[in-house]
Amino acid sequence: MFRARCLLRALRSCSSAPCPRHKPSAKLSVRDALRAQNTSGERVTVQGWIRSVRSQKEVLFLHVNDGSSLESLQIVADTTLNSIVRFCMAVPSEPITVLDFLPLQDSGFVHIHTPIITSNDCEGAGELFQVEPSSKMKVPEENFFNVPAFLTVSGQLHLEVMSGAFTQVFTFGPTFRAENSQSRRHLAEFYMVEAEISFVESLQDLMQVMEGLFKTTTMMVLSNCPEDVELCHKFIAPGQKDRLEHMLKNNFLIMSYTEAVEILKQASQNFTFTPQWGADLHSEHEKYLVKHCGNIPVFVINYPLVLKPFYMRDNEDSPQHTVAAVDLLVPGVGELFGGGLREERFHFLEQQLARSRLTEAYQWYLDLRRFGTVPHGGFGMGFERYLQCILGVDNIKDVIPFPRFTHSCLL
């Protein structure tokens, strides 16, 4: 398929009519041109693709789009341009808009660019992509960085370092999981919004930030991109608009992991994975819990220590032995946010690292506590899952331009 970039100014200069001298024209996007007021008689330049042409006896109606708006700009042109326009015709395509409306910086958070290459396995699940130079085959016994290096699964540990200087920090960037999954909610490469906050001493304070981020961001998206959202709600997920408004107008609910397991045990639904205390909550469990709560997002807190990474704060609640971790479950998706309080007490962290046989690898992390720290906590939100949630898109592969997953890495 042939795609050409069409400059209306160039088309005009190619017409047979003489071109008088004018002052330089203003350059506008299609979106700005559609919104422009009191511009009658002004000369402007619009660059874009011709989506369609209607030819009449004396004039042409050109519909031009540059991806900035779902609505095209209609241009009335002379029929002498017809042959040039036909040559410059573009293949119609729907724009893909990245919704980057994060209010964290307005709340005093400092944006940190965390490394993509790291020696840490923040999640502790071992699902990592190892980074090696292409010449590795020549010297197999050497590591380029002297230690094994991986594509990051999270910027959290780096954010913890920086929160000791700036109090409130966040990052927004790609993360990678070598997870052998073909499910509708997993990708090998995706984007994460992560935040870390010093002087946070309760999950309640952390959940307040998480709920505020979801609601504020969503309202900004609805306000700034109404046409894009409406398109998805109309053709992909009818009824999603009402479901989204239901989420925004209600306070998010809270239940403990123990309460969640009891609700699942009493459910009449047959689950593929039998719910039991001490086992992970699967997608089917998460979606059931949200429905049980009237399709209002729900925080599940205080998970068993064995289910969470070494850095989660010990609740000291034997015999259950839980940690101050929290997941936010939302309709249609399940887990959207994951976070918790970090273990700031030196001896507790030292014991947990020893149990996990990670003391040597995370000595630097232990030193952050050895030389003084403060209570702190943080969270991460999968950006593509967020888009699924607000737009009602069922498959996560449909909200990212170039999805990466098992056995698929095109382009």
JSON list of N, CA and C in Angstrom, two decimals, residues 296-350:
[
{"chain": "A", "resi": 296, "resn": "ILE", "atom": "N", "xyz": [-17.21, -2.05, 42.01]},
{"chain": "A", "resi": 296, "resn": "ILE", "atom": "CA", "xyz": [-16.45, -0.92, 42.53]},
{"chain": "A", "resi": 296, "resn": "ILE", "atom": "C", "xyz": [-15.02, -1.41, 42.78]},
{"chain": "A", "resi": 297, "resn": "PRO", "atom": "N", "xyz": [-14.01, -0.67, 42.36]},
{"chain": "A", "resi": 297, "resn": "PRO", "atom": "CA", "xyz": [-12.63, -1.11, 42.63]},
{"chain": "A", "resi": 297, "resn": "PRO", "atom": "C", "xyz": [-12.42, -1.40, 44.11]},
{"chain": "A", "resi": 298, "resn": "VAL", "atom": "N", "xyz": [-11.64, -2.43, 44.39]},
{"chain": "A", "resi": 298, "resn": "VAL", "atom": "CA", "xyz": [-11.44, -2.86, 45.78]},
{"chain": "A", "resi": 298, "resn": "VAL", "atom": "C", "xyz": [-9.96, -3.09, 46.06]},
{"chain": "A", "resi": 299, "resn": "PHE", "atom": "N", "xyz": [-9.49, -2.57, 47.19]},
{"chain": "A", "resi": 299, "resn": "PHE", "atom": "CA", "xyz": [-8.14, -2.82, 47.67]},
{"chain": "A", "resi": 299, "resn": "PHE", "atom": "C", "xyz": [-8.14, -4.11, 48.48]},
{"chain": "A", "resi": 300, "resn": "VAL", "atom": "N", "xyz": [-7.22, -5.01, 48.15]},
{"chain": "A", "resi": 300, "resn": "VAL", "atom": "CA", "xyz": [-6.99, -6.21, 48.97]},
{"chain": "A", "resi": 300, "resn": "VAL", "atom": "C", "xyz": [-5.65, -6.02, 49.67]},
{"chain": "A", "resi": 301, "resn": "ILE", "atom": "N", "xyz": [-5.67, -6.11, 51.00]},
{"chain": "A", "resi": 301, "resn": "ILE", "atom": "CA", "xyz": [-4.49, -5.76, 51.79]},
{"chain": "A", "resi": 301, "resn": "ILE", "atom": "C", "xyz": [-4.04, -6.94, 52.67]},
{"chain": "A", "resi": 302, "resn": "ASN", "atom": "N", "xyz": [-2.80, -6.83, 53.16]},
{"chain": "A", "resi": 302, "resn": "ASN", "atom": "CA", "xyz": [-2.24, -7.76, 54.14]},
{"chain": "A", "resi": 302, "resn": "ASN", "atom": "C", "xyz": [-2.18, -9.19, 53.63]},
{"chain": "A", "resi": 303, "resn": "TYR", "atom": "N", "xyz": [-1.27, -9.40, 52.67]},
{"chain": "A", "resi": 303, "resn": "TYR", "atom": "CA", "xyz": [-1.07, -10.72, 52.06]},
{"chain": "A", "resi": 303, "resn": "TYR", "atom": "C", "xyz": [-0.10, -11.56, 52.90]},
{"chain": "A", "resi": 304, "resn": "PRO", "atom": "N", "xyz": [-0.17, -12.90, 52.78]},
{"chain": "A", "resi": 304, "resn": "PRO", "atom": "CA", "xyz": [0.83, -13.74, 53.45]},
{"chain": "A", "resi": 304, "resn": "PRO", "atom": "C", "xyz": [2.24, -13.39, 53.01]},
{"chain": "A", "resi": 305, "resn": "LEU", "atom": "N", "xyz": [3.17, -13.42, 53.94]},
{"chain": "A", "resi": 305, "resn": "LEU", "atom": "CA", "xyz": [4.55, -13.05, 53.67]},
{"chain": "A", "resi": 305, "resn": "LEU", "atom": "C", "xyz": [5.14, -13.87, 52.52]},
{"chain": "A", "resi": 306, "resn": "VAL", "atom": "N", "xyz": [4.77, -15.15, 52.43]},
{"chain": "A", "resi": 306, "resn": "VAL", "atom": "CA", "xyz": [5.38, -16.03, 51.42]},
{"chain": "A", "resi": 306, "resn": "VAL", "atom": "C", "xyz": [4.97, -15.65, 49.99]},
{"chain": "A", "resi": 307, "resn": "LEU", "atom": "N", "xyz": [3.93, -14.83, 49.83]},
{"chain": "A", "resi": 307, "resn": "LEU", "atom": "CA", "xyz": [3.45, -14.47, 48.50]},
{"chain": "A", "resi": 307, "resn": "LEU", "atom": "C", "xyz": [4.08, -13.19, 47.97]},
{"chain": "A", "resi": 308, "resn": "LYS", "atom": "N", "xyz": [4.78, -12.47, 48.81]},
{"chain": "A", "resi": 308, "resn": "LYS", "atom": "CA", "xyz": [5.27, -11.16, 48.41]},
{"chain": "A", "resi": 308, "resn": "LYS", "atom": "C", "xyz": [6.80, -11.07, 48.50]},
{"chain": "A", "resi": 309, "resn": "PRO", "atom": "N", "xyz": [7.39, -10.10, 47.78]},
{"chain": "A", "resi": 309, "resn": "PRO", "atom": "CA", "xyz": [8.86, -9.96, 47.78]},
{"chain": "A", "resi": 309, "resn": "PRO", "atom": "C", "xyz": [9.41, -9.61, 49.15]},
{"chain": "A", "resi": 310, "resn": "PHE", "atom": "N", "xyz": [10.72, -9.72, 49.27]},
{"chain": "A", "resi": 310, "resn": "PHE", "atom": "CA", "xyz": [11.41, -9.58, 50.56]},
{"chain": "A", "resi": 310, "resn": "PHE", "atom": "C", "xyz": [11.29, -8.21, 51.18]},
{"chain": "A", "resi": 311, "resn": "TYR", "atom": "N", "xyz": [11.00, -7.17, 50.39]},
{"chain": "A", "resi": 311, "resn": "TYR", "atom": "CA", "xyz": [11.03, -5.80, 50.91]},
{"chain": "A", "resi": 311, "resn": "TYR", "atom": "C", "xyz": [9.71, -5.34, 51.54]},
{"chain": "A", "resi": 312, "resn": "MET", "atom": "N", "xyz": [8.67, -6.18, 51.53]},
{"chain": "A", "resi": 312, "resn": "MET", "atom": "CA", "xyz": [7.39, -5.78, 52.13]},
{"chain": "A", "resi": 312, "resn": "MET", "atom": "C", "xyz": [7.47, -5.79, 53.65]},
{"chain": "A", "resi": 313, "resn": "ARG", "atom": "N", "xyz": [6.83, -4.82, 54.28]},
{"chain": "A", "resi": 313, "resn": "ARG", "atom": "CA", "xyz": [6.93, -4.64, 55.73]},
{"chain": "A", "resi": 313, "resn": "ARG", "atom": "C", "xyz": [6.17, -5.73, 56.49]},
{"chain": "A", "resi": 314, "resn": "ASP", "atom": "N", "xyz": [6.85, -6.36, 57.43]},
{"chain": "A", "resi": 314, "resn": "ASP", "atom": "CA", "xyz": [6.27, -7.43, 58.25]},
{"chain": "A", "resi": 314, "resn": "ASP", "atom": "C", "xyz": [5.22, -6.86, 59.20]},
{"chain": "A", "resi": 315, "resn": "ASN", "atom": "N", "xyz": [4.02, -7.46, 59.18]},
{"chain": "A", "resi": 315, "resn": "ASN", "atom": "CA", "xyz": [2.94, -7.00, 60.07]},
{"chain": "A", "resi": 315, "resn": "ASN", "atom": "C", "xyz": [3.05, -7.56, 61.49]},
{"chain": "A", "resi": 316, "resn": "GLU", "atom": "N", "xyz": [3.98, -8.49, 61.70]},
{"chain": "A", "resi": 316, "resn": "GLU", "atom": "CA", "xyz": [4.19, -9.10, 63.03]},
{"chain": "A", "resi": 316, "resn": "GLU", "atom": "C", "xyz": [2.87, -9.61, 63.61]},
{"chain": "A", "resi": 317, "resn": "ASP", "atom": "N", "xyz": [2.16, -10.41, 62.83]},
{"chain": "A", "resi": 317, "resn": "ASP", "atom": "CA", "xyz": [0.85, -10.90, 63.27]},
{"chain": "A", "resi": 317, "resn": "ASP", "atom": "C", "xyz": [0.80, -12.42, 63.26]},
{"chain": "A", "resi": 318, "resn": "SER", "atom": "N", "xyz": [1.79, -13.06, 63.86]},
{"chain": "A", "resi": 318, "resn": "SER", "atom": "CA", "xyz": [1.80, -14.51, 63.94]},
{"chain": "A", "resi": 318, "resn": "SER", "atom": "C", "xyz": [0.49, -15.00, 64.58]},
{"chain": "A", "resi": 319, "resn": "PRO", "atom": "N", "xyz": [-0.02, -16.19, 64.20]},
{"chain": "A", "resi": 319, "resn": "PRO", "atom": "CA", "xyz": [0.65, -17.18, 63.33]},
{"chain": "A", "resi": 319, "resn": "PRO", "atom": "C", "xyz": [0.44, -16.96, 61.84]},
{"chain": "A", "resi": 320, "resn": "GLN", "atom": "N", "xyz": [-0.44, -16.02, 61.43]},
{"chain": "A", "resi": 320, "resn": "GLN", "atom": "CA", "xyz": [-0.67, -15.85, 59.99]},
{"chain": "A", "resi": 320, "resn": "GLN", "atom": "C", "xyz": [0.55, -15.33, 59.27]},
{"chain": "A", "resi": 321, "resn": "HIS", "atom": "N", "xyz": [1.22, -14.37, 59.87]},
{"chain": "A", "resi": 321, "resn": "HIS", "atom": "CA", "xyz": [2.44, -13.77, 59.34]},
{"chain": "A", "resi": 321, "resn": "HIS", "atom": "C", "xyz": [2.19, -13.14, 57.97]},
{"chain": "A", "resi": 322, "resn": "THR", "atom": "N", "xyz": [1.59, -11.97, 57.99]},
{"chain": "A", "resi": 322, "resn": "THR", "atom": "CA", "xyz": [1.29, -11.23, 56.76]},
{"chain": "A", "resi": 322, "resn": "THR", "atom": "C", "xyz": [2.20, -10.01, 56.64]},
{"chain": "A", "resi": 323, "resn": "VAL", "atom": "N", "xyz": [2.18, -9.42, 55.47]},
{"chain": "A", "resi": 323, "resn": "VAL", "atom": "CA", "xyz": [2.95, -8.20, 55.23]},
{"chain": "A", "resi": 323, "resn": "VAL", "atom": "C", "xyz": [2.01, -7.09, 54.74]},
{"chain": "A", "resi": 324, "resn": "ALA", "atom": "N", "xyz": [2.49, -5.84, 54.88]},
{"chain": "A", "resi": 324, "resn": "ALA", "atom": "CA", "xyz": [1.66, -4.67, 54.53]},
{"chain": "A", "resi": 324, "resn": "ALA", "atom": "C", "xyz": [1.70, -4.42, 53.03]},
{"chain": "A", "resi": 325, "resn": "ALA", "atom": "N", "xyz": [1.11, -5.35, 52.28]},
{"chain": "A", "resi": 325, "resn": "ALA", "atom": "CA", "xyz": [1.04, -5.24, 50.82]},
{"chain": "A", "resi": 325, "resn": "ALA", "atom": "C", "xyz": [-0.40, -4.95, 50.41]},
{"chain": "A", "resi": 326, "resn": "VAL", "atom": "N", "xyz": [-0.55, -4.33, 49.24]},
{"chain": "A", "resi": 326, "resn": "VAL", "atom": "CA", "xyz": [-1.88, -3.98, 48.76]},
{"chain": "A", "resi": 326, "resn": "VAL", "atom": "C", "xyz": [-1.94, -4.12, 47.24]},
{"chain": "A", "resi": 327, "resn": "ASP", "atom": "N", "xyz": [-3.04, -4.69, 46.76]},
{"chain": "A", "resi": 327, "resn": "ASP", "atom": "CA", "xyz": [-3.34, -4.73, 45.33]},
{"chain": "A", "resi": 327, "resn": "ASP", "atom": "C", "xyz": [-4.68, -4.05, 45.11]},
{"chain": "A", "resi": 328, "resn": "LEU", "atom": "N", "xyz": [-4.80, -3.28, 44.04]},
{"chain": "A", "resi": 328, "resn": "LEU", "atom": "CA", "xyz": [-6.08, -2.67, 43.66]},
{"chain": "A", "resi": 328, "resn": "LEU", "atom": "C", "xyz": [-6.66, -3.47, 42.51]},
{"chain": "A", "resi": 329, "resn": "LEU", "atom": "N", "xyz": [-7.86, -4.02, 42.72]},
{"chain": "A", "resi": 329, "resn": "LEU", "atom": "CA", "xyz": [-8.56, -4.80, 41.71]},
{"chain": "A", "resi": 329, "resn": "LEU", "atom": "C", "xyz": [-9.65, -3.94, 41.09]},
{"chain": "A", "resi": 330, "resn": "VAL", "atom": "N", "xyz": [-9.75, -3.97, 39.76]},
{"chain": "A", "resi": 330, "resn": "VAL", "atom": "CA", "xyz": [-10.74, -3.14, 39.05]},
{"chain": "A", "resi": 330, "resn": "VAL", "atom": "C", "xyz": [-11.57, -4.02, 38.12]},
{"chain": "A", "resi": 331, "resn": "PRO", "atom": "N", "xyz": [-12.77, -3.56, 37.76]},
{"chain": "A", "resi": 331, "resn": "PRO", "atom": "CA", "xyz": [-13.66, -4.34, 36.90]},
{"chain": "A", "resi": 331, "resn": "PRO", "atom": "C", "xyz": [-13.03, -4.65, 35.54]},
{"chain": "A", "resi": 332, "resn": "GLY", "atom": "N", "xyz": [-13.24, -5.88, 35.07]},
{"chain": "A", "resi": 332, "resn": "GLY", "atom": "CA", "xyz": [-12.82, -6.27, 33.74]},
{"chain": "A", "resi": 332, "resn": "GLY", "atom": "C", "xyz": [-11.36, -6.61, 33.58]},
{"chain": "A", "resi": 333, "resn": "VAL", "atom": "N", "xyz": [-10.53, -6.21, 34.53]},
{"chain": "A", "resi": 333, "resn": "VAL", "atom": "CA", "xyz": [-9.08, -6.39, 34.42]},
{"chain": "A", "resi": 333, "resn": "VAL", "atom": "C", "xyz": [-8.54, -7.25, 35.55]},
{"chain": "A", "resi": 334, "resn": "GLY", "atom": "N", "xyz": [-8.99, -6.98, 36.77]},
{"chain": "A", "resi": 334, "resn": "GLY", "atom": "CA", "xyz": [-8.40, -7.61, 37.93]},
{"chain": "A", "resi": 334, "resn": "GLY", "atom": "C", "xyz": [-7.37, -6.68, 38.54]},
{"chain": "A", "resi": 335, "resn": "GLU", "atom": "N", "xyz": [-6.17, -7.18, 38.82]},
{"chain": "A", "resi": 335, "resn": "GLU", "atom": "CA", "xyz": [-5.14, -6.35, 39.45]},
{"chain": "A", "resi": 335, "resn": "GLU", "atom": "C", "xyz": [-4.67, -5.24, 38.52]},
{"chain": "A", "resi": 336, "resn": "LEU", "atom": "N", "xyz": [-4.73, -4.01, 39.00]},
{"chain": "A", "resi": 336, "resn": "LEU", "atom": "CA", "xyz": [-4.24, -2.85, 38.25]},
{"chain": "A", "resi": 336, "resn": "LEU", "atom": "C", "xyz": [-3.05, -2.21, 38.95]},
{"chain": "A", "resi": 337, "resn": "PHE", "atom": "N", "xyz": [-3.15, -2.02, 40.26]},
{"chain": "A", "resi": 337, "resn": "PHE", "atom": "CA", "xyz": [-2.05, -1.48, 41.07]},
{"chain": "A", "resi": 337, "resn": "PHE", "atom": "C", "xyz": [-1.52, -2.59, 41.98]},
{"chain": "A", "resi": 338, "resn": "GLY", "atom": "N", "xyz": [-0.24, -2.52, 42.27]},
{"chain": "A", "resi": 338, "resn": "GLY", "atom": "CA", "xyz": [0.35, -3.35, 43.30]},
{"chain": "A", "resi": 338, "resn": "GLY", "atom": "C", "xyz": [1.33, -2.51, 44.10]},
{"chain": "A", "resi": 339, "resn": "GLY", "atom": "N", "xyz": [1.32, -2.65, 45.42]},
{"chain": "A", "resi": 339, "resn": "GLY", "atom": "CA", "xyz": [2.23, -1.83, 46.23]},
{"chain": "A", "resi": 339, "resn": "GLY", "atom": "C", "xyz": [2.26, -2.27, 47.67]},
{"chain": "A", "resi": 340, "resn": "GLY", "atom": "N", "xyz": [2.79, -1.39, 48.51]},
{"chain": "A", "resi": 340, "resn": "GLY", "atom": "CA", "xyz": [2.84, -1.71, 49.93]},
{"chain": "A", "resi": 340, "resn": "GLY", "atom": "C", "xyz": [3.83, -0.85, 50.67]},
{"chain": "A", "resi": 341, "resn": "LEU", "atom": "N", "xyz": [3.89, -1.05, 51.98]},
{"chain": "A", "resi": 341, "resn": "LEU", "atom": "CA", "xyz": [4.91, -0.40, 52.80]},
{"chain": "A", "resi": 341, "resn": "LEU", "atom": "C", "xyz": [6.20, -1.19, 52.70]},
{"chain": "A", "resi": 342, "resn": "ARG", "atom": "N", "xyz": [7.33, -0.50, 52.71]},
{"chain": "A", "resi": 342, "resn": "ARG", "atom": "CA", "xyz": [8.63, -1.16, 52.60]},
{"chain": "A", "resi": 342, "resn": "ARG", "atom": "C", "xyz": [9.18, -1.41, 54.00]},
{"chain": "A", "resi": 343, "resn": "GLU", "atom": "N", "xyz": [9.92, -2.50, 54.14]},
{"chain": "A", "resi": 343, "resn": "GLU", "atom": "CA", "xyz": [10.53, -2.84, 55.44]},
{"chain": "A", "resi": 343, "resn": "GLU", "atom": "C", "xyz": [11.70, -1.91, 55.70]},
{"chain": "A", "resi": 344, "resn": "GLU", "atom": "N", "xyz": [11.48, -0.93, 56.61]},
{"chain": "A", "resi": 344, "resn": "GLU", "atom": "CA", "xyz": [12.54, 0.04, 56.90]},
{"chain": "A", "resi": 344, "resn": "GLU", "atom": "C", "xyz": [13.38, -0.37, 58.10]},
{"chain": "A", "resi": 345, "resn": "ARG", "atom": "N", "xyz": [12.96, -1.41, 58.84]},
{"chain": "A", "resi": 345, "resn": "ARG", "atom": "CA", "xyz": [13.68, -1.84, 60.04]},
{"chain": "A", "resi": 345, "resn": "ARG", "atom": "C", "xyz": [14.83, -2.77, 59.65]},
{"chain": "A", "resi": 346, "resn": "PHE", "atom": "N", "xyz": [16.02, -2.41, 60.03]},
{"chain": "A", "resi": 346, "resn": "PHE", "atom": "CA", "xyz": [17.23, -3.10, 59.59]},
{"chain": "A", "resi": 346, "resn": "PHE", "atom": "C", "xyz": [17.19, -4.60, 59.89]},
{"chain": "A", "resi": 347, "resn": "HIS", "atom": "N", "xyz": [16.91, -4.97, 61.13]},
{"chain": "A", "resi": 347, "resn": "HIS", "atom": "CA", "xyz": [17.00, -6.38, 61.53]},
{"chain": "A", "resi": 347, "resn": "HIS", "atom": "C", "xyz": [15.92, -7.22, 60.86]},
{"chain": "A", "resi": 348, "resn": "PHE", "atom": "N", "xyz": [14.72, -6.68, 60.67]},
{"chain": "A", "resi": 348, "resn": "PHE", "atom": "CA", "xyz": [13.67, -7.41, 59.97]},
{"chain": "A", "resi": 348, "resn": "PHE", "atom": "C", "xyz": [14.08, -7.68, 58.52]},
{"chain": "A", "resi": 349, "resn": "LEU", "atom": "N", "xyz": [14.63, -6.66, 57.86]},
{"chain": "A", "resi": 349, "resn": "LEU", "atom": "CA", "xyz": [15.05, -6.82, 56.48]},
{"chain": "A", "resi": 349, "resn": "LEU", "atom": "C", "xyz": [16.23, -7.78, 56.37]},
{"chain": "A", "resi": 350, "resn": "GLU", "atom": "N", "xyz": [17.15, -7.68, 57.31]},
{"chain": "A", "resi": 350, "resn": "GLU", "atom": "CA", "xyz": [18.30, -8.57, 57.32]},
{"chain": "A", "resi": 350, "resn": "GLU", "atom": "C", "xyz": [17.86, -10.03, 57.42]}
]
